[in-house]
Amino acid sequence: GAGVSQSPRYKVAKRGQDVALRCDPISGHVSLFWYQQALGQGPEFLTYFQNEAQLDKSGLPSDRFFAERPEGSVSTLKIQRTQQEDSAVYLCASSPFPGLGRDTQYFGPGTRLTVL
Amino acid sequence: GQQLNQSPQSMFIQEGEDVSMNCTSSSIFNTWLWYKQEPGEGPVLLIALYKAGELTSNGRLTAQFGITRKDSFLNISASIPSDVGIYFCAGQTGAGGTSYGKLTFGQGTILTVHP
């Protein structure tokens, strides 16, 4: 498809389980962002990739969160030993150019993670 | 994390009415953006503002970039039922430094339009 896709769309995990969330950005897009959206809140920045390089991971809430984009296209956000406070929608966005601002970020539909 | 102060939190209006919402920040942004999010979907860009004082329209939507670069507003004229959704403002610091264009969002305004 032409847009950003994410999988799975919904994920239920038991506390302590590891999860992996996938993002397929628009083909050829250089920049890829991950955001976390808690219920009733706006998205919050987690991490940024320029091609395969993770240039900013300042928003990752703990060392249980890990993201990669090994070939500069598909990205995976991994959360180890999930906690209830990790429950949120995880949004992926891509844009055509390096992170210079003024680039439209195209968002995927998100993955809704529920930790029981 | 930091979020912008967006108001109102929710609005219930009749079809045909005009709507106004605004966003303020303690920090300066070089770009202000307005997004709409519908249930089960990611945010979709409505309007982007790149210059302090800029007033931009997109159909029935009009947005302004505040002179101080710390605020923005969005107006929707003659609302229709399909305007229903959550509207978010977002600030972007732009080129330079280590911001890489990441967005800082407001808490959202939930808009309900009664036919």
mmCIF file with all atom_site columns, N, CA, C and O in Angstrom, chain A residues 9 33 35 37 40-45 48 55-56 58 99-100 102 104-105 107-109, chain B residues 1 3 35 37 40-43 45 50 88 92 94-95 98 100-103 105-107:
data_model
loop_
_atom_site.group_PDB
_atom_site.id
_atom_site.type_symbol
_atom_site.label_atom_id
_atom_site.label_alt_id
_atom_site.label_comp_id
_atom_site.label_asym_id
_atom_site.label_entity_id
_atom_site.label_seq_id
_atom_site.pdbx_PDB_ins_code
_atom_site.Cartn_x
_atom_site.Cartn_y
_atom_site.Cartn_z
_atom_site.occupancy
_atom_site.B_iso_or_equiv
_atom_site.pdbx_formal_charge
_atom_site.auth_seq_id
_atom_site.auth_comp_id
_atom_site.auth_asym_id
_atom_site.auth_atom_id
_atom_site.pdbx_PDB_model_num
ATOM 1   N N  . ARG A 1 9   ? -2.155 -4.701 14.789 1.00 0.00 ? 9   ARG A N  1
ATOM 2   C CA . ARG A 1 9   ? -2.961 -3.527 15.127 1.00 0.00 ? 9   ARG A CA 1
ATOM 3   C C  . ARG A 1 9   ? -3.315 -3.538 16.613 1.00 0.00 ? 9   ARG A C  1
ATOM 4   O O  . ARG A 1 9   ? -3.452 -2.479 17.225 1.00 0.00 ? 9   ARG A O  1
ATOM 5   N N  . PHE A 1 33  ? 9.930  7.900  12.735 1.00 0.00 ? 33  PHE A N  1
ATOM 6   C CA . PHE A 1 33  ? 9.720  8.291  14.128 1.00 0.00 ? 33  PHE A CA 1
ATOM 7   C C  . PHE A 1 33  ? 8.790  7.281  14.798 1.00 0.00 ? 33  PHE A C  1
ATOM 8   O O  . PHE A 1 33  ? 7.860  6.776  14.180 1.00 0.00 ? 33  PHE A O  1
ATOM 9   N N  . TYR A 1 35  ? 6.216  7.186  18.217 1.00 0.00 ? 35  TYR A N  1
ATOM 10  C CA . TYR A 1 35  ? 5.558  7.965  19.252 1.00 0.00 ? 35  TYR A CA 1
ATOM 11  C C  . TYR A 1 35  ? 4.707  7.027  20.109 1.00 0.00 ? 35  TYR A C  1
ATOM 12  O O  . TYR A 1 35  ? 4.213  6.017  19.628 1.00 0.00 ? 35  TYR A O  1
ATOM 13  N N  . GLN A 1 37  ? 1.253  7.051  22.490 1.00 0.00 ? 37  GLN A N  1
ATOM 14  C CA . GLN A 1 37  ? 0.056  7.832  22.791 1.00 0.00 ? 37  GLN A CA 1
ATOM 15  C C  . GLN A 1 37  ? -0.745 7.144  23.889 1.00 0.00 ? 37  GLN A C  1
ATOM 16  O O  . GLN A 1 37  ? -1.405 6.128  23.644 1.00 0.00 ? 37  GLN A O  1
ATOM 17  N N  . GLY A 1 40  ? -6.267 9.291  25.968 1.00 0.00 ? 40  GLY A N  1
ATOM 18  C CA . GLY A 1 40  ? -6.681 10.657 26.245 1.00 0.00 ? 40  GLY A CA 1
ATOM 19  C C  . GLY A 1 40  ? -5.584 11.696 26.148 1.00 0.00 ? 40  GLY A C  1
ATOM 20  O O  . GLY A 1 40  ? -5.781 12.844 26.556 1.00 0.00 ? 40  GLY A O  1
ATOM 21  N N  . GLN A 1 41  ? -4.442 11.315 25.613 1.00 0.00 ? 41  GLN A N  1
ATOM 22  C CA . GLN A 1 41  ? -3.308 12.232 25.499 1.00 0.00 ? 41  GLN A CA 1
ATOM 23  C C  . GLN A 1 41  ? -2.854 12.365 24.048 1.00 0.00 ? 41  GLN A C  1
ATOM 24  O O  . GLN A 1 41  ? -3.244 11.581 23.186 1.00 0.00 ? 41  GLN A O  1
ATOM 25  N N  . GLY A 1 42  ? -2.028 13.353 23.807 1.00 0.00 ? 42  GLY A N  1
ATOM 26  C CA . GLY A 1 42  ? -1.395 13.464 22.506 1.00 0.00 ? 42  GLY A CA 1
ATOM 27  C C  . GLY A 1 42  ? -0.194 12.534 22.414 1.00 0.00 ? 42  GLY A C  1
ATOM 28  O O  . GLY A 1 42  ? 0.332  12.088 23.430 1.00 0.00 ? 42  GLY A O  1
ATOM 29  N N  . PRO A 1 43  ? 0.240  12.233 21.192 1.00 0.00 ? 43  PRO A N  1
ATOM 30  C CA . PRO A 1 43  ? 1.429  11.385 21.030 1.00 0.00 ? 43  PRO A CA 1
ATOM 31  C C  . PRO A 1 43  ? 2.661  12.030 21.654 1.00 0.00 ? 43  PRO A C  1
ATOM 32  O O  . PRO A 1 43  ? 2.806  13.250 21.642 1.00 0.00 ? 43  PRO A O  1
ATOM 33  N N  . GLU A 1 44  ? 3.542  11.182 22.188 1.00 0.00 ? 44  GLU A N  1
ATOM 34  C CA . GLU A 1 44  ? 4.824  11.654 22.722 1.00 0.00 ? 44  GLU A CA 1
ATOM 35  C C  . GLU A 1 44  ? 5.965  10.946 22.010 1.00 0.00 ? 44  GLU A C  1
ATOM 36  O O  . GLU A 1 44  ? 5.931  9.725  21.824 1.00 0.00 ? 44  GLU A O  1
ATOM 37  N N  . PHE A 1 45  ? 6.971  11.718 21.651 1.00 0.00 ? 45  PHE A N  1
ATOM 38  C CA . PHE A 1 45  ? 8.112  11.209 20.906 1.00 0.00 ? 45  PHE A CA 1
ATOM 39  C C  . PHE A 1 45  ? 8.873  10.152 21.694 1.00 0.00 ? 45  PHE A C  1
ATOM 40  O O  . PHE A 1 45  ? 9.115  10.308 22.891 1.00 0.00 ? 45  PHE A O  1
ATOM 41  N N  . TYR A 1 48  ? 13.962 8.390  16.961 1.00 0.00 ? 48  TYR A N  1
ATOM 42  C CA . TYR A 1 48  ? 14.057 8.816  15.565 1.00 0.00 ? 48  TYR A CA 1
ATOM 43  C C  . TYR A 1 48  ? 15.182 8.074  14.841 1.00 0.00 ? 48  TYR A C  1
ATOM 44  O O  . TYR A 1 48  ? 16.286 7.919  15.372 1.00 0.00 ? 48  TYR A O  1
ATOM 45  N N  . LEU A 1 55  ? 19.316 8.228  15.565 1.00 0.00 ? 55  LEU A N  1
ATOM 46  C CA . LEU A 1 55  ? 19.976 9.470  15.941 1.00 0.00 ? 55  LEU A CA 1
ATOM 47  C C  . LEU A 1 55  ? 19.440 10.070 17.230 1.00 0.00 ? 55  LEU A C  1
ATOM 48  O O  . LEU A 1 55  ? 20.093 10.938 17.823 1.00 0.00 ? 55  LEU A O  1
ATOM 49  N N  . ASP A 1 56  ? 18.266 9.686  17.640 1.00 0.00 ? 56  ASP A N  1
ATOM 50  C CA . ASP A 1 56  ? 17.685 10.266 18.853 1.00 0.00 ? 56  ASP A CA 1
ATOM 51  C C  . ASP A 1 56  ? 16.833 9.201  19.532 1.00 0.00 ? 56  ASP A C  1
ATOM 52  O O  . ASP A 1 56  ? 15.880 8.718  18.931 1.00 0.00 ? 56  ASP A O  1
ATOM 53  N N  . SER A 1 58  ? 16.024 9.804  22.911 1.00 0.00 ? 58  SER A N  1
ATOM 54  C CA . SER A 1 58  ? 15.840 10.506 24.171 1.00 0.00 ? 58  SER A CA 1
ATOM 55  C C  . SER A 1 58  ? 14.460 10.300 24.778 1.00 0.00 ? 58  SER A C  1
ATOM 56  O O  . SER A 1 58  ? 14.272 10.507 25.974 1.00 0.00 ? 58  SER A O  1
ATOM 57  N N  . GLY A 1 99  ? 15.790 14.561 8.976  1.00 0.00 ? 99  GLY A N  1
ATOM 58  C CA . GLY A 1 99  ? 15.031 15.361 9.931  1.00 0.00 ? 99  GLY A CA 1
ATOM 59  C C  . GLY A 1 99  ? 15.454 16.813 9.990  1.00 0.00 ? 99  GLY A C  1
ATOM 60  O O  . GLY A 1 99  ? 16.085 17.255 10.935 1.00 0.00 ? 99  GLY A O  1
ATOM 61  N N  . LEU A 1 100 ? 15.050 17.567 8.994  1.00 0.00 ? 100 LEU A N  1
ATOM 62  C CA . LEU A 1 100 ? 15.415 18.973 8.954  1.00 0.00 ? 100 LEU A CA 1
ATOM 63  C C  . LEU A 1 100 ? 14.237 19.865 9.296  1.00 0.00 ? 100 LEU A C  1
ATOM 64  O O  . LEU A 1 100 ? 14.319 21.072 9.200  1.00 0.00 ? 100 LEU A O  1
ATOM 65  N N  . ARG A 1 102 ? 10.043 20.896 8.653  1.00 0.00 ? 102 ARG A N  1
ATOM 66  C CA . ARG A 1 102 ? 9.257  21.256 7.478  1.00 0.00 ? 102 ARG A CA 1
ATOM 67  C C  . ARG A 1 102 ? 8.871  20.048 6.621  1.00 0.00 ? 102 ARG A C  1
ATOM 68  O O  . ARG A 1 102 ? 8.380  20.219 5.506  1.00 0.00 ? 102 ARG A O  1
ATOM 69  N N  . THR A 1 104 ? 6.510  16.839 6.088  1.00 0.00 ? 104 THR A N  1
ATOM 70  C CA . THR A 1 104 ? 5.282  16.227 6.585  1.00 0.00 ? 104 THR A CA 1
ATOM 71  C C  . THR A 1 104 ? 5.580  14.827 7.091  1.00 0.00 ? 104 THR A C  1
ATOM 72  O O  . THR A 1 104 ? 6.210  14.028 6.392  1.00 0.00 ? 104 THR A O  1
ATOM 73  N N  . GLN A 1 105 ? 5.129  14.529 8.302  1.00 0.00 ? 105 GLN A N  1
ATOM 74  C CA . GLN A 1 105 ? 5.242  13.183 8.846  1.00 0.00 ? 105 GLN A CA 1
ATOM 75  C C  . GLN A 1 105 ? 3.927  12.459 8.593  1.00 0.00 ? 105 GLN A C  1
ATOM 76  O O  . GLN A 1 105 ? 2.857  12.948 8.952  1.00 0.00 ? 105 GLN A O  1
ATOM 77  N N  . PHE A 1 107 ? 1.636  9.345  9.370  1.00 0.00 ? 107 PHE A N  1
ATOM 78  C CA . PHE A 1 107 ? 1.474  8.410  10.477 1.00 0.00 ? 107 PHE A CA 1
ATOM 79  C C  . PHE A 1 107 ? 0.795  7.115  10.034 1.00 0.00 ? 107 PHE A C  1
ATOM 80  O O  . PHE A 1 107 ? -0.099 7.118  9.175  1.00 0.00 ? 107 PHE A O  1
ATOM 81  N N  . GLY A 1 108 ? 1.200  6.018  10.660 1.00 0.00 ? 108 GLY A N  1
ATOM 82  C CA . GLY A 1 108 ? 0.490  4.764  10.528 1.00 0.00 ? 108 GLY A CA 1
ATOM 83  C C  . GLY A 1 108 ? -0.703 4.727  11.465 1.00 0.00 ? 108 GLY A C  1
ATOM 84  O O  . GLY A 1 108 ? -0.901 5.652  12.265 1.00 0.00 ? 108 GLY A O  1
ATOM 85  N N  . PRO A 1 109 ? -1.513 3.646  11.407 1.00 0.00 ? 109 PRO A N  1
ATOM 86  C CA . PRO A 1 109 ? -2.707 3.557  12.241 1.00 0.00 ? 109 PRO A CA 1
ATOM 87  C C  . PRO A 1 109 ? -2.410 3.235  13.695 1.00 0.00 ? 109 PRO A C  1
ATOM 88  O O  . PRO A 1 109 ? -3.284 3.369  14.547 1.00 0.00 ? 109 PRO A O  1
ATOM 89  N N  . GLY B 2 1   ? 6.507  13.666 29.701 1.00 0.00 ? 1   GLY B N  1
ATOM 90  C CA . GLY B 2 1   ? 7.190  14.498 28.720 1.00 0.00 ? 1   GLY B CA 1
ATOM 91  C C  . GLY B 2 1   ? 6.453  15.789 28.466 1.00 0.00 ? 1   GLY B C  1
ATOM 92  O O  . GLY B 2 1   ? 5.298  15.955 28.857 1.00 0.00 ? 1   GLY B O  1
ATOM 93  N N  . GLN B 2 3   ? 4.246  18.526 26.871 1.00 0.00 ? 3   GLN B N  1
ATOM 94  C CA . GLN B 2 3   ? 3.147  18.623 25.934 1.00 0.00 ? 3   GLN B CA 1
ATOM 95  C C  . GLN B 2 3   ? 2.697  20.072 25.896 1.00 0.00 ? 3   GLN B C  1
ATOM 96  O O  . GLN B 2 3   ? 2.854  20.815 26.846 1.00 0.00 ? 3   GLN B O  1
ATOM 97  N N  . TYR B 2 35  ? -3.254 18.625 13.411 1.00 0.00 ? 35  TYR B N  1
ATOM 98  C CA . TYR B 2 35  ? -3.591 17.283 12.958 1.00 0.00 ? 35  TYR B CA 1
ATOM 99  C C  . TYR B 2 35  ? -5.007 16.929 13.408 1.00 0.00 ? 35  TYR B C  1
ATOM 100 O O  . TYR B 2 35  ? -5.499 17.419 14.417 1.00 0.00 ? 35  TYR B O  1
ATOM 101 N N  . GLN B 2 37  ? -7.261 13.345 14.268 1.00 0.00 ? 37  GLN B N  1
ATOM 102 C CA . GLN B 2 37  ? -7.174 11.910 14.470 1.00 0.00 ? 37  GLN B CA 1
ATOM 103 C C  . GLN B 2 37  ? -8.567 11.335 14.666 1.00 0.00 ? 37  GLN B C  1
ATOM 104 O O  . GLN B 2 37  ? -9.351 11.834 15.475 1.00 0.00 ? 37  GLN B O  1
ATOM 105 N N  . GLY B 2 40  ? -9.039 4.732  15.831 1.00 0.00 ? 40  GLY B N  1
ATOM 106 C CA . GLY B 2 40  ? -8.332 3.636  15.188 1.00 0.00 ? 40  GLY B CA 1
ATOM 107 C C  . GLY B 2 40  ? -7.371 4.047  14.087 1.00 0.00 ? 40  GLY B C  1
ATOM 108 O O  . GLY B 2 40  ? -6.843 3.189  13.378 1.00 0.00 ? 40  GLY B O  1
ATOM 109 N N  . GLU B 2 41  ? -7.156 5.350  13.974 1.00 0.00 ? 41  GLU B N  1
ATOM 110 C CA . GLU B 2 41  ? -6.270 5.838  12.919 1.00 0.00 ? 41  GLU B CA 1
ATOM 111 C C  . GLU B 2 41  ? -5.168 6.696  13.514 1.00 0.00 ? 41  GLU B C  1
ATOM 112 O O  . GLU B 2 41  ? -5.274 7.181  14.645 1.00 0.00 ? 41  GLU B O  1
ATOM 113 N N  . GLY B 2 42  ? -4.112 6.902  12.725 1.00 0.00 ? 42  GLY B N  1
ATOM 114 C CA . GLY B 2 42  ? -3.086 7.833  13.143 1.00 0.00 ? 42  GLY B CA 1
ATOM 115 C C  . GLY B 2 42  ? -3.466 9.262  12.783 1.00 0.00 ? 42  GLY B C  1
ATOM 116 O O  . GLY B 2 42  ? -4.392 9.489  12.003 1.00 0.00 ? 42  GLY B O  1
ATOM 117 N N  . PRO B 2 43  ? -2.769 10.239 13.355 1.00 0.00 ? 43  PRO B N  1
ATOM 118 C CA . PRO B 2 43  ? -3.054 11.646 13.027 1.00 0.00 ? 43  PRO B CA 1
ATOM 119 C C  . PRO B 2 43  ? -2.806 11.944 11.549 1.00 0.00 ? 43  PRO B C  1
ATOM 120 O O  . PRO B 2 43  ? -1.872 11.406 10.950 1.00 0.00 ? 43  PRO B O  1
ATOM 121 N N  . LEU B 2 45  ? -2.301 15.213 8.872  1.00 0.00 ? 45  LEU B N  1
ATOM 122 C CA . LEU B 2 45  ? -1.980 16.637 8.844  1.00 0.00 ? 45  LEU B CA 1
ATOM 123 C C  . LEU B 2 45  ? -3.079 17.436 8.155  1.00 0.00 ? 45  LEU B C  1
ATOM 124 O O  . LEU B 2 45  ? -3.529 17.099 7.050  1.00 0.00 ? 45  LEU B O  1
ATOM 125 N N  . TYR B 2 50  ? 4.657  27.928 8.978  1.00 0.00 ? 50  TYR B N  1
ATOM 126 C CA . TYR B 2 50  ? 6.115  27.975 9.027  1.00 0.00 ? 50  TYR B CA 1
ATOM 127 C C  . TYR B 2 50  ? 6.697  29.321 9.435  1.00 0.00 ? 50  TYR B C  1
ATOM 128 O O  . TYR B 2 50  ? 7.919  29.432 9.601  1.00 0.00 ? 50  TYR B O  1
ATOM 129 N N  . PHE B 2 88  ? -5.329 17.869 17.180 1.00 0.00 ? 88  PHE B N  1
ATOM 130 C CA . PHE B 2 88  ? -4.097 18.083 17.927 1.00 0.00 ? 88  PHE B CA 1
ATOM 131 C C  . PHE B 2 88  ? -3.278 19.201 17.302 1.00 0.00 ? 88  PHE B C  1
ATOM 132 O O  . PHE B 2 88  ? -3.116 19.254 16.080 1.00 0.00 ? 88  PHE B O  1
ATOM 133 N N  . GLN B 2 92  ? 7.170  22.060 16.229 1.00 0.00 ? 92  GLN B N  1
ATOM 134 C CA . GLN B 2 92  ? 8.376  21.448 15.687 1.00 0.00 ? 92  GLN B CA 1
ATOM 135 C C  . GLN B 2 92  ? 9.470  22.496 15.716 1.00 0.00 ? 92  GLN B C  1
ATOM 136 O O  . GLN B 2 92  ? 9.257  23.626 15.277 1.00 0.00 ? 92  GLN B O  1
ATOM 137 N N  . GLY B 2 94  ? 12.369 22.277 14.151 1.00 0.00 ? 94  GLY B N  1
ATOM 138 C CA . GLY B 2 94  ? 12.949 22.450 12.833 1.00 0.00 ? 94  GLY B CA 1
ATOM 139 C C  . GLY B 2 94  ? 14.417 22.093 12.767 1.00 0.00 ? 94  GLY B C  1
ATOM 140 O O  . GLY B 2 94  ? 14.925 21.320 13.561 1.00 0.00 ? 94  GLY B O  1
ATOM 141 N N  . ALA B 2 95  ? 15.086 22.640 11.781 1.00 0.00 ? 95  ALA B N  1
ATOM 142 C CA . ALA B 2 95  ? 16.459 22.261 11.475 1.00 0.00 ? 95  ALA B CA 1
ATOM 143 C C  . ALA B 2 95  ? 17.416 22.710 12.567 1.00 0.00 ? 95  ALA B C  1
ATOM 144 O O  . ALA B 2 95  ? 17.151 23.628 13.317 1.00 0.00 ? 95  ALA B O  1
ATOM 145 N N  . THR B 2 98  ? 19.513 18.928 17.747 1.00 0.00 ? 98  THR B N  1
ATOM 146 C CA . THR B 2 98  ? 19.249 17.489 17.701 1.00 0.00 ? 98  THR B CA 1
ATOM 147 C C  . THR B 2 98  ? 17.772 17.202 17.711 1.00 0.00 ? 98  THR B C  1
ATOM 148 O O  . THR B 2 98  ? 17.337 16.155 18.143 1.00 0.00 ? 98  THR B O  1
ATOM 149 N N  . TYR B 2 100 ? 15.755 17.003 15.031 1.00 0.00 ? 100 TYR B N  1
ATOM 150 C CA . TYR B 2 100 ? 15.446 16.131 13.893 1.00 0.00 ? 100 TYR B CA 1
ATOM 151 C C  . TYR B 2 100 ? 13.999 16.199 13.455 1.00 0.00 ? 100 TYR B C  1
ATOM 152 O O  . TYR B 2 100 ? 13.500 15.281 12.818 1.00 0.00 ? 100 TYR B O  1
ATOM 153 N N  . GLY B 2 101 ? 13.327 17.272 13.774 1.00 0.00 ? 101 GLY B N  1
ATOM 154 C CA . GLY B 2 101 ? 11.958 17.415 13.312 1.00 0.00 ? 101 GLY B CA 1
ATOM 155 C C  . GLY B 2 101 ? 10.929 16.688 14.158 1.00 0.00 ? 101 GLY B C  1
ATOM 156 O O  . GLY B 2 101 ? 9.773  16.576 13.750 1.00 0.00 ? 101 GLY B O  1
ATOM 157 N N  . LYS B 2 102 ? 11.323 16.217 15.341 1.00 0.00 ? 102 LYS B N  1
ATOM 158 C CA . LYS B 2 102 ? 10.329 15.519 16.155 1.00 0.00 ? 102 LYS B CA 1
ATOM 159 C C  . LYS B 2 102 ? 9.239  16.492 16.578 1.00 0.00 ? 102 LYS B C  1
ATOM 160 O O  . LYS B 2 102 ? 9.463  17.685 16.728 1.00 0.00 ? 102 LYS B O  1
ATOM 161 N N  . LEU B 2 103 ? 8.036  15.941 16.748 1.00 0.00 ? 103 LEU B N  1
ATOM 162 C CA . LEU B 2 103 ? 6.870  16.745 17.067 1.00 0.00 ? 103 LEU B CA 1
ATOM 163 C C  . LEU B 2 103 ? 6.555  16.684 18.557 1.00 0.00 ? 103 LEU B C  1
ATOM 164 O O  . LEU B 2 103 ? 6.658  15.628 19.179 1.00 0.00 ? 103 LEU B O  1
ATOM 165 N N  . PHE B 2 105 ? 3.281  17.397 20.864 1.00 0.00 ? 105 PHE B N  1
ATOM 166 C CA . PHE B 2 105 ? 1.837  17.511 20.669 1.00 0.00 ? 105 PHE B CA 1
ATOM 167 C C  . PHE B 2 105 ? 1.138  18.122 21.876 1.00 0.00 ? 105 PHE B C  1
ATOM 168 O O  . PHE B 2 105 ? 1.604  18.014 23.012 1.00 0.00 ? 105 PHE B O  1
ATOM 169 N N  . GLY B 2 106 ? -0.023 18.740 21.606 1.00 0.00 ? 106 GLY B N  1
ATOM 170 C CA . GLY B 2 106 ? -0.951 19.117 22.660 1.00 0.00 ? 106 GLY B CA 1
ATOM 171 C C  . GLY B 2 106 ? -1.768 17.910 23.094 1.00 0.00 ? 106 GLY B C  1
ATOM 172 O O  . GLY B 2 106 ? -1.636 16.814 22.533 1.00 0.00 ? 106 GLY B O  1
ATOM 173 N N  . GLN B 2 107 ? -2.640 18.125 24.097 1.00 0.00 ? 107 GLN B N  1
ATOM 174 C CA . GLN B 2 107 ? -3.422 17.018 24.648 1.00 0.00 ? 107 GLN B CA 1
ATOM 175 C C  . GLN B 2 107 ? -4.640 16.679 23.794 1.00 0.00 ? 107 GLN B C  1
ATOM 176 O O  . GLN B 2 107 ? -5.260 15.642 23.983 1.00 0.00 ? 107 GLN B O  1
#
